[in-house]
Tab-separated table of C-alpha atoms and ligand atoms in Angstrom:
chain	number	residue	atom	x	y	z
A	232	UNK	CA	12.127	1.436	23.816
A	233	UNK	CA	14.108	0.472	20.800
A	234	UNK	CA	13.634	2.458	17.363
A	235	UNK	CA	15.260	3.282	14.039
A	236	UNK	CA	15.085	6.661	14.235
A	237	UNK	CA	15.725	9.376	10.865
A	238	UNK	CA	17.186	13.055	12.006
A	239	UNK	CA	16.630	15.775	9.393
A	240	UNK	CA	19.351	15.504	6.315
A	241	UNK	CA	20.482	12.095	7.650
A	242	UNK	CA	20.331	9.507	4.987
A	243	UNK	CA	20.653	6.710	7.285
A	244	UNK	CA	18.554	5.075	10.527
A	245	UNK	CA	19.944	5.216	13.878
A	246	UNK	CA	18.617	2.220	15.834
A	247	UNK	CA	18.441	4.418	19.309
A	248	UNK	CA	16.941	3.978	22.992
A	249	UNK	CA	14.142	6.899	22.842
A	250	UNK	CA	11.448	7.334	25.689
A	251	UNK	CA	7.945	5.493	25.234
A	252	UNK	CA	5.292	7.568	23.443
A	253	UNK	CA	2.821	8.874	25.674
A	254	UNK	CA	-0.799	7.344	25.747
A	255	UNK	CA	-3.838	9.848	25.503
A	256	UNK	CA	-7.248	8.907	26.388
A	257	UNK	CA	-8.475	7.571	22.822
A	258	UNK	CA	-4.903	6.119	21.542
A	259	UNK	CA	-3.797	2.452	21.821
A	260	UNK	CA	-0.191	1.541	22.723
A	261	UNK	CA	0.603	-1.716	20.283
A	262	UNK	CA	3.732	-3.862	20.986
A	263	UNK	CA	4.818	-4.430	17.209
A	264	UNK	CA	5.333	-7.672	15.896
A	265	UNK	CA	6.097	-7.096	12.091
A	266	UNK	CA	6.402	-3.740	10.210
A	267	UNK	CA	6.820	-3.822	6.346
A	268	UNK	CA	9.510	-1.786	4.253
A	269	UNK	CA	7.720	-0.118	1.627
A	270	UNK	CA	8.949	2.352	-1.625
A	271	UNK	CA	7.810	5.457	0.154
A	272	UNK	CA	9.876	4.734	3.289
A	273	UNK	CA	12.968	4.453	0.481
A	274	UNK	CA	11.911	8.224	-0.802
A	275	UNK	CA	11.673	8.825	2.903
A	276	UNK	CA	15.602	7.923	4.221
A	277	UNK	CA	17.487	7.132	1.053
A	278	UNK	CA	16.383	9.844	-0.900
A	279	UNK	CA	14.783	12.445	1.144
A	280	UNK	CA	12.044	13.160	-1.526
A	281	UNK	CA	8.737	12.483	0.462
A	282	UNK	CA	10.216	14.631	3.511
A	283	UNK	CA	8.276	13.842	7.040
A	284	UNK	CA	6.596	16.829	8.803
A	285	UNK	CA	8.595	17.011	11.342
A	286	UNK	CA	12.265	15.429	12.621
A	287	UNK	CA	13.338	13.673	14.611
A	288	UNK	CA	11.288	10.519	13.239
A	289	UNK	CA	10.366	6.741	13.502
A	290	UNK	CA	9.381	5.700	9.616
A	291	UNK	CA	6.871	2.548	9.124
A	292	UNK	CA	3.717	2.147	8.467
A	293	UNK	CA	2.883	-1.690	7.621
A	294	UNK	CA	2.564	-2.994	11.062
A	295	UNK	CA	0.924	-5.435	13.117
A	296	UNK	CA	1.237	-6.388	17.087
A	297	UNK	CA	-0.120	-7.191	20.085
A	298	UNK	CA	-2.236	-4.068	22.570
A	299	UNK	CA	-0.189	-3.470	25.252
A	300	UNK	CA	-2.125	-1.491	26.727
A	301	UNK	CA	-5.686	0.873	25.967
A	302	UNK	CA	-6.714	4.761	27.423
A	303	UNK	CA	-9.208	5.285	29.539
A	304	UNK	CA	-11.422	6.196	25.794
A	305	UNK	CA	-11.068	2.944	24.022
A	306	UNK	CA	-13.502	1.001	23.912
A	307	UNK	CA	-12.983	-1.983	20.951
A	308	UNK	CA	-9.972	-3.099	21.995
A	309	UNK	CA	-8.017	-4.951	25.341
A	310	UNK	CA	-4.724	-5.853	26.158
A	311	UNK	CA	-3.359	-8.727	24.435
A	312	UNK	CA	-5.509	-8.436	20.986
A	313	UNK	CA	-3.649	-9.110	17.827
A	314	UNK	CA	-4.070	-6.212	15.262
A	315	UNK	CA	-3.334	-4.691	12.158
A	316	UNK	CA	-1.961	-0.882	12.665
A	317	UNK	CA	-3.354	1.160	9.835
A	318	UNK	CA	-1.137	3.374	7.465
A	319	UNK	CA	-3.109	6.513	7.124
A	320	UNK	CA	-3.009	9.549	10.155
A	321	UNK	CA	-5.784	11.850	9.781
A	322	UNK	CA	-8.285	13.951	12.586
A	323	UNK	CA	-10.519	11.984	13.878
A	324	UNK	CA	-13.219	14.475	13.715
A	325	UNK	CA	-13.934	15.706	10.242
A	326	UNK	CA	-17.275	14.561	8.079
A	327	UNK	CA	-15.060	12.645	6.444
A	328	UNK	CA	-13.097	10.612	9.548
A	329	UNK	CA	-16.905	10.292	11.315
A	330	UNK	CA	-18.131	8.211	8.419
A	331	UNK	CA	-15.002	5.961	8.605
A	332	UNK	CA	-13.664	7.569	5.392
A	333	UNK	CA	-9.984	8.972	6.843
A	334	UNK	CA	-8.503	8.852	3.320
A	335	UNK	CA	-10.643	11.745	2.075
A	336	UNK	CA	-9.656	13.547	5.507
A	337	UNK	CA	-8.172	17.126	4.594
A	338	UNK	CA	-5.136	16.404	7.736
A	339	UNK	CA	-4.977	13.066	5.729
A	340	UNK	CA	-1.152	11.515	6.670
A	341	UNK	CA	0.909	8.458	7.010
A	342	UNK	CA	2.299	7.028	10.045
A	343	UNK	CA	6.166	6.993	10.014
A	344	UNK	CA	5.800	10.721	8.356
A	345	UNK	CA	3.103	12.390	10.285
A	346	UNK	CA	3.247	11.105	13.155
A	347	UNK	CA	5.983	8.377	14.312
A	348	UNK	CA	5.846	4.898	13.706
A	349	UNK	CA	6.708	1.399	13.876
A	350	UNK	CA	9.974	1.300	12.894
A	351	UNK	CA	9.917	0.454	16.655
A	352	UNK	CA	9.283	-1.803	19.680
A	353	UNK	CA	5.756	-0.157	20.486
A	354	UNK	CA	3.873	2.423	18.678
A	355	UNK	CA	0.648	4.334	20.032
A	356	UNK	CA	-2.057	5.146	17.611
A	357	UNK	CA	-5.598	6.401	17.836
A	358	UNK	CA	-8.491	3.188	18.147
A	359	UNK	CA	-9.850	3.876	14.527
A	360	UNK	CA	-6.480	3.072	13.288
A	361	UNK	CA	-6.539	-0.651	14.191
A	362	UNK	CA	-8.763	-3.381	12.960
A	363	UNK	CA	-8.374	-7.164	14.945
A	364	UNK	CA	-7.173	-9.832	13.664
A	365	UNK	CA	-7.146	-13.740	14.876
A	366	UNK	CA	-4.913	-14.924	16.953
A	367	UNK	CA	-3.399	-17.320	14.326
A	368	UNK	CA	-3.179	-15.094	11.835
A	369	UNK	CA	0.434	-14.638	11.055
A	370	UNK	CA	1.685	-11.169	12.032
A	371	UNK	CA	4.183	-10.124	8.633
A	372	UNK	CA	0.714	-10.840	6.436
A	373	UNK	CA	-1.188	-8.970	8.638
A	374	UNK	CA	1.628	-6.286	8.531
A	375	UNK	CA	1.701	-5.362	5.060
A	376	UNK	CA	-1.979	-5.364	4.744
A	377	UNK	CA	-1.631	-1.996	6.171
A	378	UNK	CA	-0.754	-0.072	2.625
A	379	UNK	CA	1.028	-3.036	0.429
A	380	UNK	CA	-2.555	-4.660	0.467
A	381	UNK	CA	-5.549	-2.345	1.283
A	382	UNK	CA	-4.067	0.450	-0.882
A	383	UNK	CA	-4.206	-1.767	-3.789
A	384	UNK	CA	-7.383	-3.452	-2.618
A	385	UNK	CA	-9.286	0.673	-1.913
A	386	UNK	CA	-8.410	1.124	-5.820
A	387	UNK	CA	-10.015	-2.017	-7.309
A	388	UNK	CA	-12.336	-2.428	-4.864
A	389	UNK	CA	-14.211	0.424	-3.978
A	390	UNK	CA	-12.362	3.680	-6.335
A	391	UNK	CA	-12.458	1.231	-9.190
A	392	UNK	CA	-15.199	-0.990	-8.442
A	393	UNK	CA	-14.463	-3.818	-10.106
A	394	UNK	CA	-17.012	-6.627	-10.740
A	395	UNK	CA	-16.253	-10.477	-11.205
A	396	UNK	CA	-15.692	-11.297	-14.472
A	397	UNK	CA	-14.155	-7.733	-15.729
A	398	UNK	CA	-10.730	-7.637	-17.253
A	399	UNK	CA	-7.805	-5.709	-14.998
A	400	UNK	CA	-4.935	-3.985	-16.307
A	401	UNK	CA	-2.236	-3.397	-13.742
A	402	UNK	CA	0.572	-1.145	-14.619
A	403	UNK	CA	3.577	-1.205	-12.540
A	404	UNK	CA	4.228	-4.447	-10.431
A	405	UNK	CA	6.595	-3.627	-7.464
A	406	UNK	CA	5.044	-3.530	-3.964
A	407	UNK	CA	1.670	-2.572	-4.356
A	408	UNK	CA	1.270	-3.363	-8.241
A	409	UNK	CA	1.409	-7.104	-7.633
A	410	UNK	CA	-0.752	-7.241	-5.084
A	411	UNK	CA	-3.388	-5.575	-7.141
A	412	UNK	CA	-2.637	-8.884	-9.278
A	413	UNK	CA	-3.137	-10.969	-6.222
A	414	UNK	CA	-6.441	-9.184	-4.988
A	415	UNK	CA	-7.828	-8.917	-8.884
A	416	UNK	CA	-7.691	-12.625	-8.714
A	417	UNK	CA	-9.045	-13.025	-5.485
A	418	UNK	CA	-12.375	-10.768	-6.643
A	419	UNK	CA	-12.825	-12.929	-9.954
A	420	UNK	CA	-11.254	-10.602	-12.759
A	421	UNK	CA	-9.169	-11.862	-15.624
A	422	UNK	CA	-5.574	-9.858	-15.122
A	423	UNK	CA	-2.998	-8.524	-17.461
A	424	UNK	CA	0.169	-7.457	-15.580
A	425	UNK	CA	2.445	-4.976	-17.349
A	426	UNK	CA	5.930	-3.653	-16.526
A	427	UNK	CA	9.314	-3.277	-17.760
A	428	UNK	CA	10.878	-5.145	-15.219
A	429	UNK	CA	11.904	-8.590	-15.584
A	430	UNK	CA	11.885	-9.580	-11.931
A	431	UNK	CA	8.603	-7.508	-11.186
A	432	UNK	CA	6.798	-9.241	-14.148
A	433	UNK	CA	8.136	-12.670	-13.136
A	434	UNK	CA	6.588	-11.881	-9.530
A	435	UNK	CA	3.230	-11.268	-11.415
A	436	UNK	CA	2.694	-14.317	-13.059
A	437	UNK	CA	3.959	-16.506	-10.053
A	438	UNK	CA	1.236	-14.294	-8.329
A	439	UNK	CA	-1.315	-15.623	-10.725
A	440	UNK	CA	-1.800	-12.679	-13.712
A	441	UNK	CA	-2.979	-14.218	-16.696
A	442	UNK	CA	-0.475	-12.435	-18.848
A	443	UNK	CA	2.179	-10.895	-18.676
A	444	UNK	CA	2.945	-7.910	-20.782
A	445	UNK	CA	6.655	-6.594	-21.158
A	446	UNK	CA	6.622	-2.938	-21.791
A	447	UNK	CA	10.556	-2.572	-22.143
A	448	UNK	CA	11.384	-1.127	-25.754
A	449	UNK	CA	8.638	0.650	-27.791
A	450	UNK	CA	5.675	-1.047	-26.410
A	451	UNK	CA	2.016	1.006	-27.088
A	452	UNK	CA	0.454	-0.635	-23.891
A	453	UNK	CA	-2.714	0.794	-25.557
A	454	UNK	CA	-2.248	-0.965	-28.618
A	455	UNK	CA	-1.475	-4.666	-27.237
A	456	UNK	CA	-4.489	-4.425	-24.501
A	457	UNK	CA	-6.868	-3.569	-27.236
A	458	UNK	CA	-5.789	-6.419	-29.634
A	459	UNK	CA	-6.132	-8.687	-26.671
A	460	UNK	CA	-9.543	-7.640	-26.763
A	461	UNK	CA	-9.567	-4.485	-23.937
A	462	UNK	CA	-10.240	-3.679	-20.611
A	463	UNK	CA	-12.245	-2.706	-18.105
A	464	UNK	CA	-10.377	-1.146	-15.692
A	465	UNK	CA	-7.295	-0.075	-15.329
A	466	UNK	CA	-4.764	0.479	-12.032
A	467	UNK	CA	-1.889	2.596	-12.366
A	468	UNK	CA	1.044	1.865	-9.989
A	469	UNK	CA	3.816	2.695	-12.349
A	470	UNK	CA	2.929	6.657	-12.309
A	471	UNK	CA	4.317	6.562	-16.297
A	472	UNK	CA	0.982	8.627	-17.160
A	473	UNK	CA	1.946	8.080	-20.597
A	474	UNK	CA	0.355	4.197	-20.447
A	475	UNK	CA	-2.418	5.753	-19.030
A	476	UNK	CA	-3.395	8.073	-22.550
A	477	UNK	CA	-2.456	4.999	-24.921
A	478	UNK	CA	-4.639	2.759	-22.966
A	479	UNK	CA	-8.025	4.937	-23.730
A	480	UNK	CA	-8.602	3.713	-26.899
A	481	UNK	CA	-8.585	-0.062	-24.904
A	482	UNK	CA	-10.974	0.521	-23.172
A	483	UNK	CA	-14.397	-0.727	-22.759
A	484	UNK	CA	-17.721	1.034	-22.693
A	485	UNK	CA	-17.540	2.053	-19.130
A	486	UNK	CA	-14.474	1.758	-18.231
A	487	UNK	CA	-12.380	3.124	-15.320
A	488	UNK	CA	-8.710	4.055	-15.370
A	489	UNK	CA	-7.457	4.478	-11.836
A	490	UNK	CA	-4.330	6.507	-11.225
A	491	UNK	CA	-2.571	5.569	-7.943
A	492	UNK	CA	1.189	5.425	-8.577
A	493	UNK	CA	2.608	9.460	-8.481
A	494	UNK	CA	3.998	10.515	-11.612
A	495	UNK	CA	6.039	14.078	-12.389
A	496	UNK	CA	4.802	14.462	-15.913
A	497	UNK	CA	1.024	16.035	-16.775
A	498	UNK	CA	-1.404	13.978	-17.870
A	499	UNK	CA	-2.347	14.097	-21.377
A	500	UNK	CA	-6.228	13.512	-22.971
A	501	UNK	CA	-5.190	13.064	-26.385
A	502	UNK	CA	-9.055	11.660	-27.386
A	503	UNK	CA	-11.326	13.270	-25.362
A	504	UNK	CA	-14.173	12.143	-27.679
A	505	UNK	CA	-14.175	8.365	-26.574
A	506	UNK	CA	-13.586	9.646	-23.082
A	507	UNK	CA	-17.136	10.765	-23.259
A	508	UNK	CA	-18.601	8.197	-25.884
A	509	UNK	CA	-17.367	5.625	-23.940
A	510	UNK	CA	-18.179	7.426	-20.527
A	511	UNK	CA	-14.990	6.197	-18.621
A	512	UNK	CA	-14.291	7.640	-15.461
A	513	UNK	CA	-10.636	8.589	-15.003
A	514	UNK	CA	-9.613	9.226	-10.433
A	515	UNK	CA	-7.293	9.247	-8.158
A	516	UNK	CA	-6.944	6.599	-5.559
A	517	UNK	CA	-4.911	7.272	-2.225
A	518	UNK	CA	-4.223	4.805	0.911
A	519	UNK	CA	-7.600	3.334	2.304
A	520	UNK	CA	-10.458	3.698	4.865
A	521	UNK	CA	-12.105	1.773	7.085
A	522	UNK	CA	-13.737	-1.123	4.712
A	523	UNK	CA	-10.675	-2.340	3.213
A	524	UNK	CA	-8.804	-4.244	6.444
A	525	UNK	CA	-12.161	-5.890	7.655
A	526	UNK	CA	-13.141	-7.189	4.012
A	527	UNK	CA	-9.012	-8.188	3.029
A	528	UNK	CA	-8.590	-10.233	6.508
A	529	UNK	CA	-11.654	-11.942	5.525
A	530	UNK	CA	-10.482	-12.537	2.534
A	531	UNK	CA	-6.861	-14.163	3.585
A	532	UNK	CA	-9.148	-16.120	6.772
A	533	UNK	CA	-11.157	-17.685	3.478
A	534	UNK	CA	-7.673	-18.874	1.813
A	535	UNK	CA	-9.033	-16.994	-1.446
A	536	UNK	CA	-6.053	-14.290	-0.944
A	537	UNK	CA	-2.708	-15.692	-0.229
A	538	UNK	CA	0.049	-13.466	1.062
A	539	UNK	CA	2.464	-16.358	1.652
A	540	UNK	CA	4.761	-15.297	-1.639
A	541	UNK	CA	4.866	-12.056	-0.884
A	542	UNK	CA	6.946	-11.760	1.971
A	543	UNK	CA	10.308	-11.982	1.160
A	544	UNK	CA	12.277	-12.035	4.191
A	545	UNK	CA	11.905	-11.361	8.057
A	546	UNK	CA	14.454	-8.932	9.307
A	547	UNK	CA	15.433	-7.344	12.841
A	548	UNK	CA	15.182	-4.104	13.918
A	549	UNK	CA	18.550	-3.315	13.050
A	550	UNK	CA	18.484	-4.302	9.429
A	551	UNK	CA	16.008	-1.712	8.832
A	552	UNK	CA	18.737	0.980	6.646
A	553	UNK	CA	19.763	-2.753	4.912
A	554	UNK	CA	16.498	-3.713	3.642
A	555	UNK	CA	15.874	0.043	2.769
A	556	UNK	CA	18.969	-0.622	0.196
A	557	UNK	CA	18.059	-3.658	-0.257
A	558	UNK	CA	14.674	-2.273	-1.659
A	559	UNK	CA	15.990	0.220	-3.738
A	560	UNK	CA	18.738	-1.865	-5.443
A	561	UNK	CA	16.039	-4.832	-6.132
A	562	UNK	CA	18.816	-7.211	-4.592
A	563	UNK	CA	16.947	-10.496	-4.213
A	564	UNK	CA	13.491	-9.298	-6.614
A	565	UNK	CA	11.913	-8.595	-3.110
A	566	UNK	CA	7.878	-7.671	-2.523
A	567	UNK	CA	8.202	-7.377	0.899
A	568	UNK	CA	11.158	-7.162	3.399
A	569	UNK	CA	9.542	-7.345	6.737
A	570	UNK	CA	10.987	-6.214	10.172
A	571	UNK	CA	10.388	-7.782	13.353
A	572	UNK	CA	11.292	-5.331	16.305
B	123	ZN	ZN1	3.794	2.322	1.886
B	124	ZN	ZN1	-10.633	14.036	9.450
């Protein structure tokens, strides 16, 4: 089969013939339709800062397809279903994995670093990775509901749960930042998106935030939320941990600050006190687990969440290293650059 494939130290994609991936008993081999180009696969080829654990390797993990083809195991699924192909790689057999909760897995990994991906004509991934989708259901939205979407959607949703009515602040509105706009929205919340970037904070409002907050200069984030009146939660995406401390003394009785972007600098608690007055919770959030793709492709089905804007352009195989640059020089203000192998 076809695939863009990454050798150790390359900076660049080789679009290469390699052999088929074998299929074990429990794994499902899925004929890919769309895969999405996210950040991390940028840190993955461009910059070789989120290394994969092993090389030779097929990046992508925003996919959908068709099943080609089910081992002797698999039970939910049959040849010729149209799927989503989750991000996250992780063992199947922990406490965690058996109550559908693979993100808390300790082997918790990501397809395209762990394990190959779909970078790729076909990939084969373990049953529990997959959730069905319609056969209408257009395959690039389905795609980057994989980690664009449900990572996003696990933070608000379930780390963060957030209630109708509640004020968001998102922080950070590339990829995944602006579909926490989207999906804030979508679950009733009132939504200020902040950022320093022009074209990402233009993206936000055309994806429905109620205001937009530029952050470029001297901006106390902190400061402007709580004049507006505060919030109730708030999702990191920007990993600029520094928003993060001003925004404590915005928020509400209750609150919850949820970290998900990856910063390098520690994390300061310069106010402890209305930490604990306040009782807000401060946590990580990372990828998704099995309740996110069921309840989002419900969501899309319903027309309350519309992915339509946020794919920016369908690509082949062999554009994958050009939409990687593409990515990481903002050319066009894309959300999503999707291949179609
Ligand atoms: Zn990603
Ligand atoms: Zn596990």
């Amino acid at each position: 089969m076809k695939a863009a494939v990454l050798e150790k130290g390359a900076r660049k994609l080789e679009i290469r013939d390699v052999v088929r991936p074998e299929l074990q008993p429990t794994q499902v081999r899925v004929q890919i339709k769309a895969c999405g180009v996210c950040g991390s696969d940028v840190h993955l080829v461009l910059h070789g800062t989120m290394p994969a654990k092993s090389y030779p390797r097929i990046p992508g993990h925003e996919s959908s397809g068709i099943v080609l083809e089910c081992g002797s195991e698999v039970t939910k699924f049959k040849a010729g279903d149209h799927v989503v192909v989750g991000a996250g790689t992780s063992c199947g057999k922990c406490p965690a994995c058996l109550r559908g909760r693979e993100n808390l897995c300790p082997e918790v990994g990501v397809l395209g670093f762990d394990a190959d991906g779909s970078y790729a004509e076909e990939v084969v991934v373990p049953q529990r990775s997959l959730a069905a989708i319609p056969h209408d259901f257009a395959f690039p939205q389905a795609a980057i509901l994989a980690d664009a979407v449900s990572t996003p959607y696990h933070a608000l949703r379930f780390a963060g749960a957030l209630i109708p009515g509640e004020t968001v602040a998102v922080f950070g509105c590339g990829g995944l930042g602006i579909h926490a706009v989207l999906i804030a929205r979508a679950l009733g919340a009132r939504v200020y998106a902040l950022d320093v970037d022009e074209g990402a904070l233009a993206n936000a409002e055309k994806a429905g935030a109620h205001e937009i907050i530029d952050l470029k200069g001297k901006v106390n984030a902190g400061k402007v939320l709580k004049e507006k009146g505060g919030i109730d939660l708030l999702a990191d995406f920007s990993g600029y941990y520094k928003n993060i401390e001003e925004s404590i003394r915005a928020m509400h009785p209750g609150g919850r600050m949820i970290m998900v972007g990856i910063g390098r600098d520690a994390l300061k608690i310069g106010i402890p006190a209305a930490l604990i007055f306040k009782q807000i919770h401060i946590c990580g959030s990372y990828g998704s687990d099995q309740r996110a793709l069921p309840e989002l492709i419900e969501l899309v089905k319903s027309g309350k969440l519309d992915l339509s804007g946020s794919i920016t352009s369908l690509h082949p195989l062999e554009e994958a290293q050009l939409c990687l640059e593409n990515l990481e020089n903002r050319n066009g203000n894309p959300i999503r650059f999707v291949l179609t192998p």
